[in-house]
mmCIF file with all atom_site columns, C-alpha atoms in Angstrom:
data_model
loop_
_atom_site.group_PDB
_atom_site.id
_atom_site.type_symbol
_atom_site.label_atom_id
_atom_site.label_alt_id
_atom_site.label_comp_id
_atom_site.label_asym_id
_atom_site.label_entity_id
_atom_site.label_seq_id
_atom_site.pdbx_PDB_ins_code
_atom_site.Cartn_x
_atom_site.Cartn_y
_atom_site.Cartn_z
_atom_site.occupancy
_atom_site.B_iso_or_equiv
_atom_site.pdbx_formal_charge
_atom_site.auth_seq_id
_atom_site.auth_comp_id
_atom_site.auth_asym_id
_atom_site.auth_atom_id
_atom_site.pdbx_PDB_model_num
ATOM 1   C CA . UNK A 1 1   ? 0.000   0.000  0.000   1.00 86.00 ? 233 UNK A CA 1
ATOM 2   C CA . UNK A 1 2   ? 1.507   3.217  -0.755  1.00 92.00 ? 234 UNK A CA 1
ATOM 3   C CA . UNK A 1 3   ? -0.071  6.815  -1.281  1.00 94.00 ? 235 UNK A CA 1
ATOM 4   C CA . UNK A 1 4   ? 1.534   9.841  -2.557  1.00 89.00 ? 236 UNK A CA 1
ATOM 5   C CA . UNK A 1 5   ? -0.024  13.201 -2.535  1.00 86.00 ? 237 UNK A CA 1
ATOM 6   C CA . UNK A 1 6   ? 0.642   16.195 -4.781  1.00 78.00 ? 238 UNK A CA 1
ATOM 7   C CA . UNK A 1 7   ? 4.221   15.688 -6.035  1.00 46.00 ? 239 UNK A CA 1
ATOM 8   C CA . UNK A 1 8   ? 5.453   14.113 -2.944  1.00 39.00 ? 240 UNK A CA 1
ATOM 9   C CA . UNK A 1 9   ? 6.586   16.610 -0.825  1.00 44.00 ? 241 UNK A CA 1
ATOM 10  C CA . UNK A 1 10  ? 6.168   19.955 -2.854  1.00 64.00 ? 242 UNK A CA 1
ATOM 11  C CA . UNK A 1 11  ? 5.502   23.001 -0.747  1.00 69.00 ? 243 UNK A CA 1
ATOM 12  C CA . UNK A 1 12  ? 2.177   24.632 -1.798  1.00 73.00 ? 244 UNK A CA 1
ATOM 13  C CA . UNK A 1 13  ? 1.572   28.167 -1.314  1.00 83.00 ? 245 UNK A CA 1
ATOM 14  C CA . UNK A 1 14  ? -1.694  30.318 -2.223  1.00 87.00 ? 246 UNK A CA 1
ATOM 15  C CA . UNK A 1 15  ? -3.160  33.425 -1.334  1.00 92.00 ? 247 UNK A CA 1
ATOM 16  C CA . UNK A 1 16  ? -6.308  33.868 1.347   1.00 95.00 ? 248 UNK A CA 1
ATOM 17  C CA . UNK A 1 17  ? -9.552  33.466 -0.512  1.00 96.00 ? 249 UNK A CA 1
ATOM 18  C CA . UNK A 1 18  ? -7.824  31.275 -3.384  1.00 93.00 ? 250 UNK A CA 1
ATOM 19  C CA . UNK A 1 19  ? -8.308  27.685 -4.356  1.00 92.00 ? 251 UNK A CA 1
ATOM 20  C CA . UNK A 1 20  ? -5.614  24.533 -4.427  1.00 91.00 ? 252 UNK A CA 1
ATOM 21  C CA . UNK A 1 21  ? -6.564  20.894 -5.545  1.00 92.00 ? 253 UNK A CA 1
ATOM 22  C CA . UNK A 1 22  ? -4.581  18.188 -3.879  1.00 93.00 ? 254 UNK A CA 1
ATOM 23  C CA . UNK A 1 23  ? -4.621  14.485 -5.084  1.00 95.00 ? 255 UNK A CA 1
ATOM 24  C CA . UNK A 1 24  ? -3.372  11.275 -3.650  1.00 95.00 ? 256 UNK A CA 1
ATOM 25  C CA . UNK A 1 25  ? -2.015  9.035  -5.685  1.00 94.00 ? 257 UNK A CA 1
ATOM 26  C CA . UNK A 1 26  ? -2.670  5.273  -4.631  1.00 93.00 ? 258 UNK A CA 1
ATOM 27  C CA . UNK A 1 27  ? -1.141  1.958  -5.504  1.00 92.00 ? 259 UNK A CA 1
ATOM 28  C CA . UNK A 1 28  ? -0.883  -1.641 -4.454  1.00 91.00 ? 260 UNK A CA 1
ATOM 29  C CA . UNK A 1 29  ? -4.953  -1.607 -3.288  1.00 90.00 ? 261 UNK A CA 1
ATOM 30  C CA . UNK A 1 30  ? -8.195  0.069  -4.580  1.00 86.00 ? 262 UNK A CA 1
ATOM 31  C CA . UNK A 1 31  ? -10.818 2.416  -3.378  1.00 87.00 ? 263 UNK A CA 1
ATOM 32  C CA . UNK A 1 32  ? -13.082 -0.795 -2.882  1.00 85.00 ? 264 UNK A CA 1
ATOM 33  C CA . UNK A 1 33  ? -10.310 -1.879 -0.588  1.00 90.00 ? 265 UNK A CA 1
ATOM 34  C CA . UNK A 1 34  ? -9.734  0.882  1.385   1.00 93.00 ? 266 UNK A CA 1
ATOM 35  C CA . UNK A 1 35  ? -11.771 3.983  2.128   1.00 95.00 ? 267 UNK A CA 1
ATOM 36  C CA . UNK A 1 36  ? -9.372  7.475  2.025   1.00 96.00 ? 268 UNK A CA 1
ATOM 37  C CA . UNK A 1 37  ? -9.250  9.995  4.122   1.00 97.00 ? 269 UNK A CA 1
ATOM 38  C CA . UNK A 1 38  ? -7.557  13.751 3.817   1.00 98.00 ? 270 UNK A CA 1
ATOM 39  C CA . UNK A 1 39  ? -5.420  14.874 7.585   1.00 98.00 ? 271 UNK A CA 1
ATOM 40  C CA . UNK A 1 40  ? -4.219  17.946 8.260   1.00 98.00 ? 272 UNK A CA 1
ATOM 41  C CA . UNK A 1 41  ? -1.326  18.862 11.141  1.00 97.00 ? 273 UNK A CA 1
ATOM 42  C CA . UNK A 1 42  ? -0.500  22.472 11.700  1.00 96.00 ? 274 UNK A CA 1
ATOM 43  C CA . UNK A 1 43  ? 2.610   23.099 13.798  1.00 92.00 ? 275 UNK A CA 1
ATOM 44  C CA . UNK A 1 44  ? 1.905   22.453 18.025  1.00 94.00 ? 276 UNK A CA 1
ATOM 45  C CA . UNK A 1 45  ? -1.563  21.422 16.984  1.00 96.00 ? 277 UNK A CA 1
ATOM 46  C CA . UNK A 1 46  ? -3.204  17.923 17.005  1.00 96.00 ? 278 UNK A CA 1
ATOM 47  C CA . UNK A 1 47  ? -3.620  16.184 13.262  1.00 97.00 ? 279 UNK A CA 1
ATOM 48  C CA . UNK A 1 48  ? -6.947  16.838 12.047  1.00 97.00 ? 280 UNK A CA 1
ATOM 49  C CA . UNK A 1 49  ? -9.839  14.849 10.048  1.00 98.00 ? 281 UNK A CA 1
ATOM 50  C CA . UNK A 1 50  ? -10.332 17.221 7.274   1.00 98.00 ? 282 UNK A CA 1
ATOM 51  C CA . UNK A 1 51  ? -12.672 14.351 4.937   1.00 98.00 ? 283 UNK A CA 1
ATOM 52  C CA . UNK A 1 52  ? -12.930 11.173 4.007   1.00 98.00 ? 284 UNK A CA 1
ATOM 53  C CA . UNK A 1 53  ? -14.962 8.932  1.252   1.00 97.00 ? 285 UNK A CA 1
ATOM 54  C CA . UNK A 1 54  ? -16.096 5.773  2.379   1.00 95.00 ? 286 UNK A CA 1
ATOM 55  C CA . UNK A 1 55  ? -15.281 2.722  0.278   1.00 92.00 ? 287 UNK A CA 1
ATOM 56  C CA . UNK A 1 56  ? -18.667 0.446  0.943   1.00 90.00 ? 288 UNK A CA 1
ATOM 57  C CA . UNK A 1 57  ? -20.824 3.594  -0.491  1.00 92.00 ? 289 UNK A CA 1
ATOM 58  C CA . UNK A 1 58  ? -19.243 6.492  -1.081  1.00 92.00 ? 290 UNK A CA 1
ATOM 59  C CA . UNK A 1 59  ? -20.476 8.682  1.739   1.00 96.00 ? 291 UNK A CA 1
ATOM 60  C CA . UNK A 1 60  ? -18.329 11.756 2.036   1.00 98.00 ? 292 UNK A CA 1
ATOM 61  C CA . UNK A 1 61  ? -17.573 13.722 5.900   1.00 98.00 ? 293 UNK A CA 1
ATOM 62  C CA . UNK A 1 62  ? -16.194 16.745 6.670   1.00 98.00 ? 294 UNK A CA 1
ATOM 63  C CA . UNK A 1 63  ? -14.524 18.269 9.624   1.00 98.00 ? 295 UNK A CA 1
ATOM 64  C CA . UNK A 1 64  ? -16.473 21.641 10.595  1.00 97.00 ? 296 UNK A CA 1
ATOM 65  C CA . UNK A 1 65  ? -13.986 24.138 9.562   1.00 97.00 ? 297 UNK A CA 1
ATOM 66  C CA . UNK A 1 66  ? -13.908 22.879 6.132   1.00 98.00 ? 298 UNK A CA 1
ATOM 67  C CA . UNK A 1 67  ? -17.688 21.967 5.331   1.00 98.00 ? 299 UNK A CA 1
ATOM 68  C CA . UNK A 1 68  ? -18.699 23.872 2.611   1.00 98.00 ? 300 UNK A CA 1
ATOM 69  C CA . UNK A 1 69  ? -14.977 24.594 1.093   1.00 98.00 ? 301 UNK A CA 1
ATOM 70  C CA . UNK A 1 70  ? -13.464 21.749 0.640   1.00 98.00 ? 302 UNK A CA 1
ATOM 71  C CA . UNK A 1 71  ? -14.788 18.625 -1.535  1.00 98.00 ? 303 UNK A CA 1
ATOM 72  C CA . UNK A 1 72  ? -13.182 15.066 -1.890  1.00 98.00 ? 304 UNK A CA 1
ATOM 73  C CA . UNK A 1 73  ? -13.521 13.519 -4.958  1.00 96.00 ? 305 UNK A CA 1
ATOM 74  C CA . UNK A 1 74  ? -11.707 10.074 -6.416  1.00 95.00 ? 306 UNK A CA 1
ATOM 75  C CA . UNK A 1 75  ? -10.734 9.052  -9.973  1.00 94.00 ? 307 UNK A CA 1
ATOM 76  C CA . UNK A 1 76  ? -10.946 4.915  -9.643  1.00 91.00 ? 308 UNK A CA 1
ATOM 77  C CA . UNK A 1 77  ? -9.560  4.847  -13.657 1.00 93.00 ? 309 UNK A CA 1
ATOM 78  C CA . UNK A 1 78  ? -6.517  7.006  -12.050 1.00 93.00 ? 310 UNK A CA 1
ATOM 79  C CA . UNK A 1 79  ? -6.824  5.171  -8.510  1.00 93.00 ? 311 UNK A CA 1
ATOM 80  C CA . UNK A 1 80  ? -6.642  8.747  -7.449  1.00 95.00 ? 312 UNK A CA 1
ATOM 81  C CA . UNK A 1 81  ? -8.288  11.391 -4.571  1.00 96.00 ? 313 UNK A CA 1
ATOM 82  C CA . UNK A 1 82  ? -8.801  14.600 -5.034  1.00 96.00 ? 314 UNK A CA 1
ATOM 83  C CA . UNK A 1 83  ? -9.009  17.142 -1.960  1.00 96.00 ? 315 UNK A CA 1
ATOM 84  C CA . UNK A 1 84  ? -10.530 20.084 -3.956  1.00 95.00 ? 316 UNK A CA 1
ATOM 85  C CA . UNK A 1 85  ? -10.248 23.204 -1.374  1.00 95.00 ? 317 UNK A CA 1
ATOM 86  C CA . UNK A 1 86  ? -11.864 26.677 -2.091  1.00 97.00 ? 318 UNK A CA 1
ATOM 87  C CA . UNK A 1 87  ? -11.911 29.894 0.311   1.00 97.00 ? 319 UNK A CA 1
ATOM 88  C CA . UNK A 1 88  ? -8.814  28.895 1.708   1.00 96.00 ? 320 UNK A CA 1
ATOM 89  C CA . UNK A 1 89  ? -7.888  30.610 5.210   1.00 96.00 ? 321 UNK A CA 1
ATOM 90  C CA . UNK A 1 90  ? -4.604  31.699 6.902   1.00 95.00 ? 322 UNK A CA 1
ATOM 91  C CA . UNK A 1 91  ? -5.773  29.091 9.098   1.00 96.00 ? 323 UNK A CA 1
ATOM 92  C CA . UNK A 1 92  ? -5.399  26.403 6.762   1.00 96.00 ? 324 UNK A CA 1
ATOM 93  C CA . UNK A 1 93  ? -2.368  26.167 6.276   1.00 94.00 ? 325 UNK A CA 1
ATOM 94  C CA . UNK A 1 94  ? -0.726  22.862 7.353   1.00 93.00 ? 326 UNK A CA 1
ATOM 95  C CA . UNK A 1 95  ? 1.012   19.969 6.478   1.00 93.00 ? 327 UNK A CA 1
ATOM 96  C CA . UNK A 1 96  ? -1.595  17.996 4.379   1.00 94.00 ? 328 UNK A CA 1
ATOM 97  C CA . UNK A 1 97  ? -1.677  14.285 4.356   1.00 96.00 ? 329 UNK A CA 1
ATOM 98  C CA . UNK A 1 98  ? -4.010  11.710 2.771   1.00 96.00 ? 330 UNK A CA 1
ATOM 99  C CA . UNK A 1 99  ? -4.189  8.239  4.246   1.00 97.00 ? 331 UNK A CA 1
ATOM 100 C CA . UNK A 1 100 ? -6.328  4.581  3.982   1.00 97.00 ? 332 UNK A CA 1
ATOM 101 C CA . UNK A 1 101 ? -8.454  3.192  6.496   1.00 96.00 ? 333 UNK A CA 1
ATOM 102 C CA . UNK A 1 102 ? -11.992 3.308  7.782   1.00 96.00 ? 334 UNK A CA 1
ATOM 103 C CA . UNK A 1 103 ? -14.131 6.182  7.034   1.00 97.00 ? 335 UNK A CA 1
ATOM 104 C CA . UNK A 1 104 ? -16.948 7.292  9.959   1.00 96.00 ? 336 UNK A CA 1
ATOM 105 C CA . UNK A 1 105 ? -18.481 10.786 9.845   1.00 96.00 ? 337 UNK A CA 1
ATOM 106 C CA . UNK A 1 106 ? -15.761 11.200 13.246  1.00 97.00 ? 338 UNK A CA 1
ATOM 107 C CA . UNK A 1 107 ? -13.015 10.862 10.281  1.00 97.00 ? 339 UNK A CA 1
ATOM 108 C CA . UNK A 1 108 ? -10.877 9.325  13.372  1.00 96.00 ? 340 UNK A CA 1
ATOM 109 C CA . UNK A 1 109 ? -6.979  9.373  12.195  1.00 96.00 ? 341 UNK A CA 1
ATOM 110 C CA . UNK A 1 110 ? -6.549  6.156  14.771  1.00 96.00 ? 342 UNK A CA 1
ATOM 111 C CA . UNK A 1 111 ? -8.812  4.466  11.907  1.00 96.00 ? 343 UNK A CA 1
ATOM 112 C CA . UNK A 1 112 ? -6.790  5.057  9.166   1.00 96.00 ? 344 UNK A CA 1
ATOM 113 C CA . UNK A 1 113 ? -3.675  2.609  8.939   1.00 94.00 ? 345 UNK A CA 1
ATOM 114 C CA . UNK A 1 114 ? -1.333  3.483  6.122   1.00 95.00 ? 346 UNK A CA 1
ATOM 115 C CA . UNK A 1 115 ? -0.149  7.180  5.848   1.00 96.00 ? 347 UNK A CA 1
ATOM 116 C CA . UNK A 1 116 ? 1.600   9.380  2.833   1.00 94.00 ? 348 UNK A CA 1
ATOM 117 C CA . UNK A 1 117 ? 4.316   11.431 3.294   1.00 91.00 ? 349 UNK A CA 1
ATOM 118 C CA . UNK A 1 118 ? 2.298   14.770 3.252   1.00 91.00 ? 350 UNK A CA 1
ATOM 119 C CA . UNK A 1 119 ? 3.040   18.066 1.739   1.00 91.00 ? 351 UNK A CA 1
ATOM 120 C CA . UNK A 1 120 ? 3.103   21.442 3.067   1.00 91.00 ? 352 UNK A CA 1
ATOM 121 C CA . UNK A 1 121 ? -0.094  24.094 2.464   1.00 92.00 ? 353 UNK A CA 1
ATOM 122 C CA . UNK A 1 122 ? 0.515   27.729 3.458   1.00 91.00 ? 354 UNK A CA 1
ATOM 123 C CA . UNK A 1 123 ? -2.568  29.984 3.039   1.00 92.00 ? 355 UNK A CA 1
ATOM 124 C CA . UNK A 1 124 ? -0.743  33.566 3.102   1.00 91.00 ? 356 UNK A CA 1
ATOM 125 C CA . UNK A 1 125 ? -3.306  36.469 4.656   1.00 90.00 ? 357 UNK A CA 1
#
């Protein structure tokens, strides 16, 4: 199982009020194997459930400071996730990561068992 998100490392840096797409490249499983979810650790703070899409049907969750902003998607041709995020805020920036496991509306990091290497967001204000 491995996942890779947005060029593996690559810093990405946007203005306040702009957009940024993430995606998570997956190989050695599939999306009926594993659901994905999207994490999110800012420096000194806990890692974060941003979203997740459920493999047995789909469902898609959302923390509370990113309902309404942020949409996950998946490509299954590309065995690919998308983390499309609008509106961004200084307040999202973190390091990103995207990860497979069990989706539950808690999007509960203990849940989710294999883990890419991230990749740095900065929102500038």
């Amino acid at each position: 199982v491995q996942l890779v998100e947005s060029g593996g490392g690559l810093v990405q840096l946007v203005q306040a009020g702009g957009s940024l797409r993430l995606s998570c490249a997956a190989s050695g499983f599939t999306f009926d194997d594993y659901s994905i979810g999207w994490f999110r650790q800012a420096p000194g703070k806990e890692r974060e459930g941003v979203s997740c899409i459920s493999s047995r049907d789909g469902s898609t969750y959302y923390g509370d400071s990113v309902k309404g902003r942020f949409t996950i998607s998946t490509d299954n041709a590309k065995n690919t996730v998308y983390l499309q995020m609008n509106s961004l805020k200084p307040e999202d920036t973190a390091v990103y990561y995207c990860a497979a496991g069990t989706c539950t509306r808690h999007i509960d990091y203990t849940t989710f068992g294999a883990w890419g290497q991230g990749t740095q967001v900065t929102v500038s204000s």
